[in-house]
Amino acid sequence: MPLCTSTSDLTQTLAPWRKQGGKIGFVPTMGALHDGHGSLVTRALSENDCVVVSIFVNPTQFNNAADLEKYPRPFEQDLTFLNAIDPKIVVYAPEATDLYRGEVVSKSYRFGAIASEMEGRHRPGHFDGVGTVLNLLFRAVEPTNAYFGEKDFQQLQIVRKLVELENLPVNIIGCTIHRAEDGLAMSSRNRRLTPEQLAAAPFIYKTLKKAQEDFKHKSIPAIVREAEAAFAAHPILELEYFEIAGIHNLKTAYRKHPSNTYRAFLAAFAGEVRLIDNMGLN
Ligand code: AMP
């Protein structure tokens, strides 16, 4: 499987595809790959001539040093995982100084109001880091199509905005959330959960499912109150936020408007591990 550890390696590896005018699909990841990543890669393979998967734990999007340090990095396992999907996948795993061409710092973006809601509010600087690294990755890979999970729904909206702001010629494709049988959204951070926390974590999915059901007949404040009360009584999970928002502006919603589309979003801690999830309500 082609492995490019520098941007110049990648340029060389992709040159024949570019010459032929082939479609390049791109799946950016931070590694510790699971079937959620796999679902994006499989879709990219079915819609492009060549697929690049980047593995890069981006320092500038972590607002918590311990979270960055403890982020799992099972690189050899990741290569085996991708090789089993398709040995033609191009893996791009650059060094930070190579990708950033020097100092590893964030640019400051004007993403507008969507960046100050939810993840933006609770993780200051996070979306500037995400925007900075994706801008660099997009310029290195020059993909036709790039694939992002709705698992990080707010990030997906930020990426669409980034592409507009940076005027990048790439189609952004959102992919549905891949879940374990018990409903837990797959996440690299799940590897850090103890067996007890792992058994408790599907409560997140159950709470979102209940909100989805209740959305048919209850008010938004009532749904939010009940979700908050359910977490307050939970012995293992600690809620950071539970919000219902319209999918376009991601502003906290208090009332339902018939023409709008809503999702419920939450972040919760299992010990030190921060988990996020979301679900469409209508
Ligand atoms: P990450 O490695 O966590 O940065 O994720 C890389 C990409 O995979 C992002 O676009 C995520 O939204 C997506 N992703 C992560 N987990 C899932 C999942 N359970 N289902 C679908 N996509 C996912």
PDB file of N, CA and C in Angstrom, residues 11-56:
ATOM      1  N   THR A  11       2.769  14.246  -3.559  1.00  0.00           N
ATOM      2  CA  THR A  11       2.656  14.893  -4.876  1.00  0.00           C
ATOM      3  C   THR A  11       3.128  13.928  -5.964  1.00  0.00           C
ATOM      4  N   GLN A  12       4.256  13.247  -5.692  1.00  0.00           N
ATOM      5  CA  GLN A  12       4.802  12.286  -6.678  1.00  0.00           C
ATOM      6  C   GLN A  12       3.855  11.115  -6.889  1.00  0.00           C
ATOM      7  N   THR A  13       3.331  10.583  -5.768  1.00  0.00           N
ATOM      8  CA  THR A  13       2.456   9.406  -5.852  1.00  0.00           C
ATOM      9  C   THR A  13       1.182   9.725  -6.632  1.00  0.00           C
ATOM     10  N   LEU A  14       0.669  10.956  -6.457  1.00  0.00           N
ATOM     11  CA  LEU A  14      -0.605  11.300  -7.108  1.00  0.00           C
ATOM     12  C   LEU A  14      -0.421  11.806  -8.548  1.00  0.00           C
ATOM     13  N   ALA A  15       0.821  12.097  -8.933  1.00  0.00           N
ATOM     14  CA  ALA A  15       1.057  12.712 -10.259  1.00  0.00           C
ATOM     15  C   ALA A  15       0.414  11.916 -11.408  1.00  0.00           C
ATOM     16  N   PRO A  16       0.562  10.570 -11.457  1.00  0.00           N
ATOM     17  CA  PRO A  16      -0.051   9.849 -12.583  1.00  0.00           C
ATOM     18  C   PRO A  16      -1.574   9.984 -12.608  1.00  0.00           C
ATOM     19  N   TRP A  17      -2.203  10.007 -11.438  1.00  0.00           N
ATOM     20  CA  TRP A  17      -3.671  10.144 -11.380  1.00  0.00           C
ATOM     21  C   TRP A  17      -4.095  11.501 -11.891  1.00  0.00           C
ATOM     22  N   ARG A  18      -3.332  12.515 -11.485  1.00  0.00           N
ATOM     23  CA  ARG A  18      -3.674  13.876 -11.926  1.00  0.00           C
ATOM     24  C   ARG A  18      -3.526  13.988 -13.438  1.00  0.00           C
ATOM     25  N   LYS A  19      -2.454  13.374 -13.965  1.00  0.00           N
ATOM     26  CA  LYS A  19      -2.183  13.445 -15.410  1.00  0.00           C
ATOM     27  C   LYS A  19      -3.342  12.833 -16.205  1.00  0.00           C
ATOM     28  N   GLN A  20      -3.869  11.711 -15.660  1.00  0.00           N
ATOM     29  CA  GLN A  20      -4.997  11.037 -16.340  1.00  0.00           C
ATOM     30  C   GLN A  20      -6.322  11.754 -16.112  1.00  0.00           C
ATOM     31  N   GLY A  21      -6.330  12.753 -15.233  1.00  0.00           N
ATOM     32  CA  GLY A  21      -7.592  13.457 -14.916  1.00  0.00           C
ATOM     33  C   GLY A  21      -8.525  12.608 -14.079  1.00  0.00           C
ATOM     34  N   GLY A  22      -7.965  11.657 -13.322  1.00  0.00           N
ATOM     35  CA  GLY A  22      -8.794  10.776 -12.476  1.00  0.00           C
ATOM     36  C   GLY A  22      -9.366  11.531 -11.276  1.00  0.00           C
ATOM     37  N   LYS A  23     -10.482  11.024 -10.789  1.00  0.00           N
ATOM     38  CA  LYS A  23     -11.103  11.645  -9.604  1.00  0.00           C
ATOM     39  C   LYS A  23     -10.368  11.182  -8.352  1.00  0.00           C
ATOM     40  N   ILE A  24      -9.976  12.116  -7.531  1.00  0.00           N
ATOM     41  CA  ILE A  24      -9.283  11.783  -6.279  1.00  0.00           C
ATOM     42  C   ILE A  24     -10.244  11.997  -5.107  1.00  0.00           C
ATOM     43  N   GLY A  25     -10.479  10.923  -4.352  1.00  0.00           N
ATOM     44  CA  GLY A  25     -11.316  11.004  -3.154  1.00  0.00           C
ATOM     45  C   GLY A  25     -10.410  11.126  -1.938  1.00  0.00           C
ATOM     46  N   PHE A  26     -10.853  11.870  -0.936  1.00  0.00           N
ATOM     47  CA  PHE A  26      -9.996  12.122   0.228  1.00  0.00           C
ATOM     48  C   PHE A  26     -10.780  11.930   1.518  1.00  0.00           C
ATOM     49  N   VAL A  27     -10.196  11.156   2.437  1.00  0.00           N
ATOM     50  CA  VAL A  27     -10.799  10.968   3.765  1.00  0.00           C
ATOM     51  C   VAL A  27      -9.763  11.404   4.812  1.00  0.00           C
ATOM     52  N   PRO A  28      -9.915  12.612   5.369  1.00  0.00           N
ATOM     53  CA  PRO A  28      -8.982  13.032   6.420  1.00  0.00           C
ATOM     54  C   PRO A  28      -9.348  12.377   7.753  1.00  0.00           C
ATOM     55  N   THR A  29      -8.349  11.836   8.452  1.00  0.00           N
ATOM     56  CA  THR A  29      -8.597  11.211   9.757  1.00  0.00           C
ATOM     57  C   THR A  29      -7.446  11.542  10.712  1.00  0.00           C
ATOM     58  N   MET A  30      -7.696  11.262  11.985  1.00  0.00           N
ATOM     59  CA  MET A  30      -6.620  11.356  12.976  1.00  0.00           C
ATOM     60  C   MET A  30      -6.174   9.947  13.382  1.00  0.00           C
ATOM     61  N   GLY A  31      -6.500   8.944  12.574  1.00  0.00           N
ATOM     62  CA  GLY A  31      -6.044   7.587  12.864  1.00  0.00           C
ATOM     63  C   GLY A  31      -6.881   6.924  13.945  1.00  0.00           C
ATOM     64  N   ALA A  32      -6.329   5.838  14.532  1.00  0.00           N
ATOM     65  CA  ALA A  32      -7.089   4.970  15.446  1.00  0.00           C
ATOM     66  C   ALA A  32      -8.384   4.576  14.735  1.00  0.00           C
ATOM     67  N   LEU A  33      -8.185   4.010  13.565  1.00  0.00           N
ATOM     68  CA  LEU A  33      -9.293   3.805  12.626  1.00  0.00           C
ATOM     69  C   LEU A  33     -10.249   2.723  13.097  1.00  0.00           C
ATOM     70  N   HIS A  34     -11.527   2.953  12.783  1.00  0.00           N
ATOM     71  CA  HIS A  34     -12.599   2.010  13.137  1.00  0.00           C
ATOM     72  C   HIS A  34     -13.563   1.944  11.956  1.00  0.00           C
ATOM     73  N   ASP A  35     -14.635   1.167  12.113  1.00  0.00           N
ATOM     74  CA  ASP A  35     -15.546   0.973  10.985  1.00  0.00           C
ATOM     75  C   ASP A  35     -16.270   2.253  10.559  1.00  0.00           C
ATOM     76  N   GLY A  36     -16.349   3.249  11.440  1.00  0.00           N
ATOM     77  CA  GLY A  36     -16.923   4.543  11.040  1.00  0.00           C
ATOM     78  C   GLY A  36     -16.045   5.169   9.959  1.00  0.00           C
ATOM     79  N   HIS A  37     -14.720   5.195  10.189  1.00  0.00           N
ATOM     80  CA  HIS A  37     -13.788   5.673   9.160  1.00  0.00           C
ATOM     81  C   HIS A  37     -13.911   4.779   7.920  1.00  0.00           C
ATOM     82  N   GLY A  38     -14.008   3.461   8.190  1.00  0.00           N
ATOM     83  CA  GLY A  38     -14.095   2.480   7.090  1.00  0.00           C
ATOM     84  C   GLY A  38     -15.271   2.784   6.169  1.00  0.00           C
ATOM     85  N   SER A  39     -16.392   3.227   6.750  1.00  0.00           N
ATOM     86  CA  SER A  39     -17.576   3.501   5.910  1.00  0.00           C
ATOM     87  C   SER A  39     -17.327   4.694   4.980  1.00  0.00           C
ATOM     88  N   LEU A  40     -16.565   5.674   5.460  1.00  0.00           N
ATOM     89  CA  LEU A  40     -16.213   6.825   4.605  1.00  0.00           C
ATOM     90  C   LEU A  40     -15.264   6.384   3.484  1.00  0.00           C
ATOM     91  N   VAL A  41     -14.300   5.538   3.856  1.00  0.00           N
ATOM     92  CA  VAL A  41     -13.299   5.083   2.885  1.00  0.00           C
ATOM     93  C   VAL A  41     -13.975   4.247   1.792  1.00  0.00           C
ATOM     94  N   THR A  42     -14.897   3.362   2.198  1.00  0.00           N
ATOM     95  CA  THR A  42     -15.590   2.503   1.233  1.00  0.00           C
ATOM     96  C   THR A  42     -16.411   3.359   0.266  1.00  0.00           C
ATOM     97  N   ARG A  43     -17.071   4.373   0.806  1.00  0.00           N
ATOM     98  CA  ARG A  43     -17.847   5.251  -0.079  1.00  0.00           C
ATOM     99  C   ARG A  43     -16.910   6.000  -1.036  1.00  0.00           C
ATOM    100  N   ALA A  44     -15.805   6.494  -0.513  1.00  0.00           N
ATOM    101  CA  ALA A  44     -14.847   7.220  -1.362  1.00  0.00           C
ATOM    102  C   ALA A  44     -14.323   6.312  -2.474  1.00  0.00           C
ATOM    103  N   LEU A  45     -14.054   5.050  -2.141  1.00  0.00           N
ATOM    104  CA  LEU A  45     -13.550   4.106  -3.160  1.00  0.00           C
ATOM    105  C   LEU A  45     -14.584   3.898  -4.266  1.00  0.00           C
ATOM    106  N   SER A  46     -15.861   3.907  -3.892  1.00  0.00           N
ATOM    107  CA  SER A  46     -16.895   3.622  -4.896  1.00  0.00           C
ATOM    108  C   SER A  46     -17.163   4.841  -5.795  1.00  0.00           C
ATOM    109  N   GLU A  47     -16.664   6.026  -5.414  1.00  0.00           N
ATOM    110  CA  GLU A  47     -17.009   7.230  -6.185  1.00  0.00           C
ATOM    111  C   GLU A  47     -15.800   7.924  -6.817  1.00  0.00           C
ATOM    112  N   ASN A  48     -14.604   7.324  -6.659  1.00  0.00           N
ATOM    113  CA  ASN A  48     -13.390   7.982  -7.167  1.00  0.00           C
ATOM    114  C   ASN A  48     -12.457   6.968  -7.811  1.00  0.00           C
ATOM    115  N   ASP A  49     -11.448   7.465  -8.553  1.00  0.00           N
ATOM    116  CA  ASP A  49     -10.471   6.567  -9.186  1.00  0.00           C
ATOM    117  C   ASP A  49      -9.334   6.240  -8.234  1.00  0.00           C
ATOM    118  N   CYS A  50      -9.067   7.157  -7.329  1.00  0.00           N
ATOM    119  CA  CYS A  50      -7.961   6.972  -6.382  1.00  0.00           C
ATOM    120  C   CYS A  50      -8.403   7.566  -5.048  1.00  0.00           C
ATOM    121  N   VAL A  51      -8.050   6.889  -3.941  1.00  0.00           N
ATOM    122  CA  VAL A  51      -8.477   7.405  -2.627  1.00  0.00           C
ATOM    123  C   VAL A  51      -7.262   7.644  -1.725  1.00  0.00           C
ATOM    124  N   VAL A  52      -7.224   8.825  -1.141  1.00  0.00           N
ATOM    125  CA  VAL A  52      -6.170   9.175  -0.179  1.00  0.00           C
ATOM    126  C   VAL A  52      -6.808   9.226   1.208  1.00  0.00           C
ATOM    127  N   VAL A  53      -6.180   8.533   2.168  1.00  0.00           N
ATOM    128  CA  VAL A  53      -6.609   8.638   3.572  1.00  0.00           C
ATOM    129  C   VAL A  53      -5.458   9.281   4.336  1.00  0.00           C
ATOM    130  N   SER A  54      -5.720  10.426   4.962  1.00  0.00           N
ATOM    131  CA  SER A  54      -4.639  11.017   5.764  1.00  0.00           C
ATOM    132  C   SER A  54      -4.795  10.563   7.213  1.00  0.00           C
ATOM    133  N   ILE A  55      -3.646  10.347   7.830  1.00  0.00           N
ATOM    134  CA  ILE A  55      -3.603  10.014   9.264  1.00  0.00           C
ATOM    135  C   ILE A  55      -2.705  11.071   9.897  1.00  0.00           C
ATOM    136  N   PHE A  56      -3.321  11.963  10.630  1.00  0.00           N
ATOM    137  CA  PHE A  56      -2.552  13.062  11.207  1.00  0.00           C
ATOM    138  C   PHE A  56      -3.282  13.567  12.438  1.00  0.00           C
TER     139      PHE A  56
END
